[in-house]
PDB file of C-alpha atoms and ligand atoms in Angstrom:
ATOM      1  CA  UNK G   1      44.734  62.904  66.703  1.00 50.00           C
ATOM      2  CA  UNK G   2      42.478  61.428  69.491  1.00 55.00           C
ATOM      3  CA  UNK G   3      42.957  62.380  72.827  1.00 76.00           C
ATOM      4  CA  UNK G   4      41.617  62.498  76.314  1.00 96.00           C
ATOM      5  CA  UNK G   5      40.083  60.181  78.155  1.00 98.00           C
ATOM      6  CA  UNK G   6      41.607  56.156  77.852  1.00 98.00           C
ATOM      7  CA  UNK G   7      38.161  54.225  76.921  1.00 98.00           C
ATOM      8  CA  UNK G   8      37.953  50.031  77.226  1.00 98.00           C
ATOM      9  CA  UNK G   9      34.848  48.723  75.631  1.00 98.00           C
ATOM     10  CA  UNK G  10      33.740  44.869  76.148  1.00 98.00           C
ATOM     11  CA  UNK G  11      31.252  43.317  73.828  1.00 98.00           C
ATOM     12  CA  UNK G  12      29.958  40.419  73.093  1.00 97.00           C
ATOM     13  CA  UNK G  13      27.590  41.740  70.736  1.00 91.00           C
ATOM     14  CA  UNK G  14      26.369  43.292  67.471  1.00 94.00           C
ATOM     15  CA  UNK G  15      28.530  46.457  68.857  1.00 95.00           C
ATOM     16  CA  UNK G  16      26.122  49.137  67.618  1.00 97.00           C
ATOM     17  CA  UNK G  17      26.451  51.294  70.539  1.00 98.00           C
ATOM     18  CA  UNK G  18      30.503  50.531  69.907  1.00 98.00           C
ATOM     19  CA  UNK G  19      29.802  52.454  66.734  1.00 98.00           C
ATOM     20  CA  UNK G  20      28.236  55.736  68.042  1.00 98.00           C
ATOM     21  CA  UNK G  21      30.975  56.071  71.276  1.00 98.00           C
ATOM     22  CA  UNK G  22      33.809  55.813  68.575  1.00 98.00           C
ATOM     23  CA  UNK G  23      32.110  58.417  66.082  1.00 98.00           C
ATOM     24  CA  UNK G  24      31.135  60.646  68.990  1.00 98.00           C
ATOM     25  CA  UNK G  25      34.477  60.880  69.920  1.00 98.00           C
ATOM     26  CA  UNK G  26      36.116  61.268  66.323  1.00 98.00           C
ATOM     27  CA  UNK G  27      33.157  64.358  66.492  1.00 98.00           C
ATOM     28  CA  UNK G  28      34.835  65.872  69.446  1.00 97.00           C
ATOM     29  CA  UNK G  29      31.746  65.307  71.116  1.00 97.00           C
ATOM     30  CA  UNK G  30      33.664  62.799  73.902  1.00 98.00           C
ATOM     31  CA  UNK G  31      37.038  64.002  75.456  1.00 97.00           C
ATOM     32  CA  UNK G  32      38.010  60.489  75.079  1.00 98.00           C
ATOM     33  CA  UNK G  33      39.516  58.209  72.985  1.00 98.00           C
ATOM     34  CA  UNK G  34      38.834  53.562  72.403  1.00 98.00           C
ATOM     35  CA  UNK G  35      41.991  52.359  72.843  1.00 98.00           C
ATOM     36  CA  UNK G  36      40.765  48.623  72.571  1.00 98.00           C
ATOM     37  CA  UNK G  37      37.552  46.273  71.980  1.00 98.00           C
ATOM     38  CA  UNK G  38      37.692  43.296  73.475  1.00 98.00           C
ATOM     39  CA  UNK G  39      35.293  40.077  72.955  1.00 98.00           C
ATOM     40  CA  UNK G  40      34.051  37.145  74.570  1.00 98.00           C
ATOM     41  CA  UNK G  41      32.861  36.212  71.078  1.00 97.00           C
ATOM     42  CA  UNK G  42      35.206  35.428  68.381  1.00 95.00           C
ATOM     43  CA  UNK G  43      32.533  36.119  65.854  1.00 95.00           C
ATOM     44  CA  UNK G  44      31.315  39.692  67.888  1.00 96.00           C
ATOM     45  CA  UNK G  45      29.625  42.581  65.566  1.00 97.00           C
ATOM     46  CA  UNK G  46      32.167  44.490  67.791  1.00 98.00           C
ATOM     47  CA  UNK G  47      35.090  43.296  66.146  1.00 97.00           C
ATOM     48  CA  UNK G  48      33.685  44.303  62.633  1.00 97.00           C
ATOM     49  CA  UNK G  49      33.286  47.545  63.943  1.00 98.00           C
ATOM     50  CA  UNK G  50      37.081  47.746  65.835  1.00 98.00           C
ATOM     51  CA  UNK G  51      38.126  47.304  62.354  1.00 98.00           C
ATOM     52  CA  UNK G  52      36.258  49.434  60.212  1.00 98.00           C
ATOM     53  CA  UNK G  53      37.233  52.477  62.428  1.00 98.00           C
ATOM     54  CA  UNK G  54      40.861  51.019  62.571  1.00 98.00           C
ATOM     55  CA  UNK G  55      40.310  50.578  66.677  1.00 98.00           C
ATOM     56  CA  UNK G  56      42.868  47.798  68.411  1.00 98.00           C
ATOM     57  CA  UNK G  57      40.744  44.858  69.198  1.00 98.00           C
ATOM     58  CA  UNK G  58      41.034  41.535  71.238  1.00 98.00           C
ATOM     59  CA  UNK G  59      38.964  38.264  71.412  1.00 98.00           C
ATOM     60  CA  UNK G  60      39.728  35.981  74.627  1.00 98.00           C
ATOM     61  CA  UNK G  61      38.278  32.781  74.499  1.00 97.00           C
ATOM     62  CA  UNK G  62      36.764  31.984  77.786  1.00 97.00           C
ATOM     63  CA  UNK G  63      36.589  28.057  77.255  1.00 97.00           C
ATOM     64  CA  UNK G  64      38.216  26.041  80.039  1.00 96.00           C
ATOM     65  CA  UNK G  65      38.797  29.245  82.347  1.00 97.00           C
ATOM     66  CA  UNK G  66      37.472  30.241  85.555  1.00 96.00           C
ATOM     67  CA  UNK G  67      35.782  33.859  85.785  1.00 96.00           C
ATOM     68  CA  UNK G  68      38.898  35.436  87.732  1.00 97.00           C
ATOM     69  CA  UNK G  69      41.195  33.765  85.724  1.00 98.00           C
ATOM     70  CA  UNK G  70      39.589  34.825  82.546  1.00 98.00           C
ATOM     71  CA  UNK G  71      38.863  38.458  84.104  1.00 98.00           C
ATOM     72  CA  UNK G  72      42.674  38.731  84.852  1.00 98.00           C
ATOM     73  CA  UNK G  73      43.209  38.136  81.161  1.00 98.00           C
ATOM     74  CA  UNK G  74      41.258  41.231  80.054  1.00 98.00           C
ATOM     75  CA  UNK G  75      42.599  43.083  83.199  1.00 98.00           C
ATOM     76  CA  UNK G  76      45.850  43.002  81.630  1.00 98.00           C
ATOM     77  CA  UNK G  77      45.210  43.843  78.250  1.00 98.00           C
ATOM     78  CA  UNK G  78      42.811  46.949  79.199  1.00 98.00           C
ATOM     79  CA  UNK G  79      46.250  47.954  81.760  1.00 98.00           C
ATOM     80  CA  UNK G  80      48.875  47.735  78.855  1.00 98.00           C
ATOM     81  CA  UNK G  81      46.543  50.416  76.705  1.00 98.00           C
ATOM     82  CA  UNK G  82      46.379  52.720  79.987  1.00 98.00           C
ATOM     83  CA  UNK G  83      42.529  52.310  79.893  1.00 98.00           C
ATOM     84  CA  UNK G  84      40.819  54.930  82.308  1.00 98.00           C
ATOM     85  CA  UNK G  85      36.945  53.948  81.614  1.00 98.00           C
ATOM     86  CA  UNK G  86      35.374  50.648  80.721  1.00 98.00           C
ATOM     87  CA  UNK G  87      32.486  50.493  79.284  1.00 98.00           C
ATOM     88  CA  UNK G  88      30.356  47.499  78.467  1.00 98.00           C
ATOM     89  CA  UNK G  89      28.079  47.180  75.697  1.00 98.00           C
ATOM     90  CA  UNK G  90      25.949  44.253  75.571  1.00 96.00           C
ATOM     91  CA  UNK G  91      28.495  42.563  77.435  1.00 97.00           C
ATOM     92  CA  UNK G  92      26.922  39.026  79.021  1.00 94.00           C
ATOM     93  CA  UNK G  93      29.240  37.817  81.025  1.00 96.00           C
ATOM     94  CA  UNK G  94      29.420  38.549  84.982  1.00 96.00           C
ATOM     95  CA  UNK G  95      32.563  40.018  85.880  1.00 97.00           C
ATOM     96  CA  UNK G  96      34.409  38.979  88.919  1.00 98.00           C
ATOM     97  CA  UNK G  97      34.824  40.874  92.303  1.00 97.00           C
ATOM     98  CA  UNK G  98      38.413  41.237  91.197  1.00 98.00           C
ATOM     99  CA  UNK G  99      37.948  43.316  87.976  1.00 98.00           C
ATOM    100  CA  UNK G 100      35.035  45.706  89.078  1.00 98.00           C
ATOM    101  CA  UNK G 101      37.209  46.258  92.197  1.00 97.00           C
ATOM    102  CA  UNK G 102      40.446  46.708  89.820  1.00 98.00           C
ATOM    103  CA  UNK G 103      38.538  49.722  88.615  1.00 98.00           C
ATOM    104  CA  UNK G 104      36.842  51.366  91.357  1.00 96.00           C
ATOM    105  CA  UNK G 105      33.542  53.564  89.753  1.00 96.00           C
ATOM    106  CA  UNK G 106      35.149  53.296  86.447  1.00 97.00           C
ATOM    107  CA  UNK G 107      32.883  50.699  84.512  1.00 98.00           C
ATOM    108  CA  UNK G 108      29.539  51.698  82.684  1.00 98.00           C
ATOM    109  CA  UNK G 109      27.304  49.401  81.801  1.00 98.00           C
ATOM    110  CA  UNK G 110      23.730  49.760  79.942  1.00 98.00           C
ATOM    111  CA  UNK G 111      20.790  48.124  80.024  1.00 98.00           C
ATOM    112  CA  UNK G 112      18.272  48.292  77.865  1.00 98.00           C
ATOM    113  CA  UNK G 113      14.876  48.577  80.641  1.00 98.00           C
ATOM    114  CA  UNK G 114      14.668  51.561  83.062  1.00 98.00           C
ATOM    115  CA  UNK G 115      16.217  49.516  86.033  1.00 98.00           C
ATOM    116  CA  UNK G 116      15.956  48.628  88.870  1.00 98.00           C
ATOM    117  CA  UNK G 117      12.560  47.317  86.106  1.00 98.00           C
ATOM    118  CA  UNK G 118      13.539  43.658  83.939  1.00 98.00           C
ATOM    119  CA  UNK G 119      16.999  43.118  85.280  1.00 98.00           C
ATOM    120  CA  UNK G 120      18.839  40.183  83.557  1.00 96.00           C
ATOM    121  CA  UNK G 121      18.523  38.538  80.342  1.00 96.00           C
ATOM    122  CA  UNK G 122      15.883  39.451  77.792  1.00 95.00           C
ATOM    123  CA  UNK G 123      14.485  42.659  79.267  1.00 98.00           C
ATOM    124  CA  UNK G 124      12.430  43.699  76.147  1.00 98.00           C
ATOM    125  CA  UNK G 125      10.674  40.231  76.214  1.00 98.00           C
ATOM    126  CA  UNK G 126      10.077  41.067  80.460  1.00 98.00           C
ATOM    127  CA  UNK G 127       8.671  44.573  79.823  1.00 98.00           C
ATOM    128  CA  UNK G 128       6.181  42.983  77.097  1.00 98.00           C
ATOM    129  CA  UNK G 129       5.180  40.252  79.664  1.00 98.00           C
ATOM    130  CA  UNK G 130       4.464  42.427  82.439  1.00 98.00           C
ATOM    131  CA  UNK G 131       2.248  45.257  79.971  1.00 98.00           C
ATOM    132  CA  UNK G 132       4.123  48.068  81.037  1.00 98.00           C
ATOM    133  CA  UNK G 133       3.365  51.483  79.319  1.00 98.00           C
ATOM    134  CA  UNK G 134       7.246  52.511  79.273  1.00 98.00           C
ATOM    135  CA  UNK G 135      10.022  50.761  79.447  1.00 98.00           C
ATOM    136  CA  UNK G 136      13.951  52.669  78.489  1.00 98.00           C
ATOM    137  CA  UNK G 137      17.638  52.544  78.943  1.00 98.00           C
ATOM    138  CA  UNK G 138      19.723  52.729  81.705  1.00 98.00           C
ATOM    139  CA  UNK G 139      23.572  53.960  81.807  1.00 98.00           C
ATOM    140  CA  UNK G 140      24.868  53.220  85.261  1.00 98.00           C
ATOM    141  CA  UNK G 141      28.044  52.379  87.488  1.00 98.00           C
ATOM    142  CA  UNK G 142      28.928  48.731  88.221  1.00 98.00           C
ATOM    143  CA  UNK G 143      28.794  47.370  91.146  1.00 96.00           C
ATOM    144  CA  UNK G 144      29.031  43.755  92.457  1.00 94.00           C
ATOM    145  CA  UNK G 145      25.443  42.627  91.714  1.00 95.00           C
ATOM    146  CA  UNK G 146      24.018  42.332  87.724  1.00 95.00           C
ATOM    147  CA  UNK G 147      22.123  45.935  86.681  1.00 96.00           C
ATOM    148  CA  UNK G 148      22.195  47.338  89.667  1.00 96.00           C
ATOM    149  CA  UNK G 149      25.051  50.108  90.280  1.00 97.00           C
ATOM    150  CA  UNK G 150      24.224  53.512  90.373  1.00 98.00           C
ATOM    151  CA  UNK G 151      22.406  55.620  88.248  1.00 98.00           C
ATOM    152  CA  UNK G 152      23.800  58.274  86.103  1.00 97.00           C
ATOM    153  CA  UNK G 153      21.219  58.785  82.808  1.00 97.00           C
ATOM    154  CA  UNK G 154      18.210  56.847  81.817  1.00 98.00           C
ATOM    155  CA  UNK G 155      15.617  57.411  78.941  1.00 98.00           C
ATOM    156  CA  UNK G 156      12.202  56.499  78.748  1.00 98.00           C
ATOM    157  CA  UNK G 157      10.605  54.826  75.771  1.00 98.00           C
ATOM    158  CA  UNK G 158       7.202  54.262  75.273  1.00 98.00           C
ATOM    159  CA  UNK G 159       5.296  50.479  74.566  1.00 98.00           C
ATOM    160  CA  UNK G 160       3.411  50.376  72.464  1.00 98.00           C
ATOM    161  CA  UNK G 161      -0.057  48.426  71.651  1.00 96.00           C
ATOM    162  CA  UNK G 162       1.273  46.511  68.695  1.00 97.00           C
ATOM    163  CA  UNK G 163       5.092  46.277  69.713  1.00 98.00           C
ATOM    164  CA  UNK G 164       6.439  43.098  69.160  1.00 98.00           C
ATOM    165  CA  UNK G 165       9.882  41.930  70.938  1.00 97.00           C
ATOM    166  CA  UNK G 166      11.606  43.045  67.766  1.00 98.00           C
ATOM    167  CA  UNK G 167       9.792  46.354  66.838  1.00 98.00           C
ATOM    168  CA  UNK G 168      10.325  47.468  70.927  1.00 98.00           C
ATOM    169  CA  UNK G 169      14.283  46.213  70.876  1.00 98.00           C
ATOM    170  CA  UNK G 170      14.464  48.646  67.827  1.00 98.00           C
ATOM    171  CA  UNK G 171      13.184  51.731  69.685  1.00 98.00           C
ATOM    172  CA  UNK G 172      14.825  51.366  72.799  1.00 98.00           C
ATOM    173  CA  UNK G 173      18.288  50.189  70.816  1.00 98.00           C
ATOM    174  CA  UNK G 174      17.655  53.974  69.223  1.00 98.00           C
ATOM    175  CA  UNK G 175      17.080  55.820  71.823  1.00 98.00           C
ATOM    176  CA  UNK G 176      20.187  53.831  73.701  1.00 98.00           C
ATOM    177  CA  UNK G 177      22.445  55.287  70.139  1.00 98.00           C
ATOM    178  CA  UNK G 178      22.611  58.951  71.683  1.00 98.00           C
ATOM    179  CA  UNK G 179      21.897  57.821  75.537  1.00 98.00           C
ATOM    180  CA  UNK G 180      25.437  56.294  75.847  1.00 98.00           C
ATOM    181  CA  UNK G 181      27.299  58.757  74.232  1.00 98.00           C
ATOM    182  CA  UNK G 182      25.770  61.544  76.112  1.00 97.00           C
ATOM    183  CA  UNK G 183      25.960  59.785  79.930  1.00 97.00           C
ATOM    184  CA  UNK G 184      29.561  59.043  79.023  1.00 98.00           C
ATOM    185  CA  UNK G 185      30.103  62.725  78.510  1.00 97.00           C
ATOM    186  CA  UNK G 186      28.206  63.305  81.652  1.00 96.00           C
ATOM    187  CA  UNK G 187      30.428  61.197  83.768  1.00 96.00           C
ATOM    188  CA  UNK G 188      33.578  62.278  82.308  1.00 96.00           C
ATOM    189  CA  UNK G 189      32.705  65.889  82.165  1.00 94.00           C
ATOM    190  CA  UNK G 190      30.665  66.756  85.355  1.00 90.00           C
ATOM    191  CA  UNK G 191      31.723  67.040  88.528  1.00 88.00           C
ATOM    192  CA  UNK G 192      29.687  64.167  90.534  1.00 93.00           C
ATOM    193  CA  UNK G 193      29.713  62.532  93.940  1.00 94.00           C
ATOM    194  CA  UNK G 194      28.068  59.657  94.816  1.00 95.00           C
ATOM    195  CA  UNK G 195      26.049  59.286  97.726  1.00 95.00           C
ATOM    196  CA  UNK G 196      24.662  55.672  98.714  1.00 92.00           C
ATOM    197  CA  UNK G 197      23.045  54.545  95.288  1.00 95.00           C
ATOM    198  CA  UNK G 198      23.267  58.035  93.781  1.00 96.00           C
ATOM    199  CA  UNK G 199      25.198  59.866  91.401  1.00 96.00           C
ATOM    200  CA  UNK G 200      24.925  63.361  92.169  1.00 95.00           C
ATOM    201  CA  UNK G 201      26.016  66.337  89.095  1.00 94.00           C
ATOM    202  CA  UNK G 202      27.087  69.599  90.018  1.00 87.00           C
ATOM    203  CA  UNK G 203      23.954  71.212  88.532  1.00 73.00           C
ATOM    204  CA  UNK G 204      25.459  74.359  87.453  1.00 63.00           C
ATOM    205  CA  UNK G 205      26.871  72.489  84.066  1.00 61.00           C
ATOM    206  CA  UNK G 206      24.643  71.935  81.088  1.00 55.00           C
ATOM    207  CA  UNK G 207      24.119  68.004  79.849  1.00 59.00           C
TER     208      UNK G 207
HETATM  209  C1  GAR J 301      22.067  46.777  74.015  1.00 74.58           C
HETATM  210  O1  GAR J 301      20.697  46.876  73.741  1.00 74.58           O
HETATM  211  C2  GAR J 301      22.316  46.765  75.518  1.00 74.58           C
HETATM  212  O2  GAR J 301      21.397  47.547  76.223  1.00 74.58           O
HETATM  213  C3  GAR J 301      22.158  45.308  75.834  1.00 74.58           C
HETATM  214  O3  GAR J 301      22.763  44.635  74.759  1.00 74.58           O
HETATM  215  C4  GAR J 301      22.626  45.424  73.580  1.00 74.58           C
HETATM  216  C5  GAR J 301      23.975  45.538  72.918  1.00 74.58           C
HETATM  217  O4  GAR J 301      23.851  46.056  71.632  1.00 74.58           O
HETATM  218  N1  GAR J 301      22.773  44.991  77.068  1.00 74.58           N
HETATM  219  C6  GAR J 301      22.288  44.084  77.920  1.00 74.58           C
HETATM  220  O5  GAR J 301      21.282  43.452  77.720  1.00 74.58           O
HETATM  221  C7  GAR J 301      23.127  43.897  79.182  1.00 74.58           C
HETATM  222  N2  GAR J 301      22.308  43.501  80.268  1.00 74.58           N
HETATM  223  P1  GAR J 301      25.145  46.376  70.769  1.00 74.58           P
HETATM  224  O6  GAR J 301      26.063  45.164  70.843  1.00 74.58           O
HETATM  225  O7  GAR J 301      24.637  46.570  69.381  1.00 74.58           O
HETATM  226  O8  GAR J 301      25.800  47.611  71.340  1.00 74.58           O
END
């Protein structure tokens, strides 16, 4: 039986990182438990995954409604399975005022560039552009503005020479695998406060 924790996810993606919160907390690993996937994306990776691990799943079509309308739809849904944490994974649309304020500090998001580095769209393309050395993932709170919220785990990855778009989306998507996971622990586990744009642990507890 899973317990703990009430987790949301929204995708409109492959879902990979879908797959390693779910086994993570079949492991015991997480205190938590995905109560529901929902999609932008009929078609969504996500959904194969939902069903594979026999997870509850959603797809709202967004076509012909506004963001708060639309937002209110998934509001809804997420408050009929008790959800306690959202967390978005590769989700690309920009949520309204009224959802992130619907759950205060409670929605995740990563991004695959050490932010505040290659916010928006296409950040492995960015970091190859610009000829950085390192580039990462970043798990943080969201707040009104796109990749922004604050901080709780990042990891660095390096560049390298050779690295095309694809061969640097694979890396970083690895390291992102065990990131998530292990900063959704973190936030559910530690004590924290936040202070301005930081999330601050209670250092006496192991990661
Ligand atoms: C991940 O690499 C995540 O960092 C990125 O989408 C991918 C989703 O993969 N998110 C963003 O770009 C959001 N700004 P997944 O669907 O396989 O979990």
């Amino acid at each position: 039986m899973n317990s703990g924790v009430k987790i949301g996810v929204i995708s409109s993606g492959r879902g990979e990182n879908l797959r390693y919160i779910i086994e993570e907390t079949r492991s015991g690993y997480l205190p938590a438990e995905v109560r529901i996937v929902l999609t932008d994306q009929e078609d969504a990776g996500a959904v194969e995954i939902a069903k594979e691990y026999g997870v509850n799943y959603q797809f709202f079509d967004p076509i012909g409604l506004g963001r708060e309308e639309y937002d209110q739809k998934l509001i809804d849904k997420l408050d009929s399975e008790f959800v306690e944490l959202v967390i978005l994974t590769g989700y690309m649309r920009v949520l309204s005022r009224s959802f992130i304020m619907h759950y205060p500090g409670k929605i995740l998001n990563i991004h695959p560039a050490l932010l505040p580095s290659f916010r928006g769209l296409n950040a492995f393309q960015q970091a190859l552009d610009y000829g950085v050395r390192w580039s990462g993932t970043t798990i943080h709170i969201v707040d009104e503005q796109v990749d922004h919220g604050p901080v709780i785990y990042q990891v660095p990855v390096p560049v390298k020479e050779n690295d095309t778009h694809q061969s640097l989306k694979t890396r970083i998507q690895k390291a992102e695998y065990r990131a998530y996971p292990k900063a959704i622990k973190m936030f559910i586990e530690r004590r924290f406060r936040i202070e301005g744009r930081k999330v601050i642990f209670d250092s006496k507890k192991e990661d």
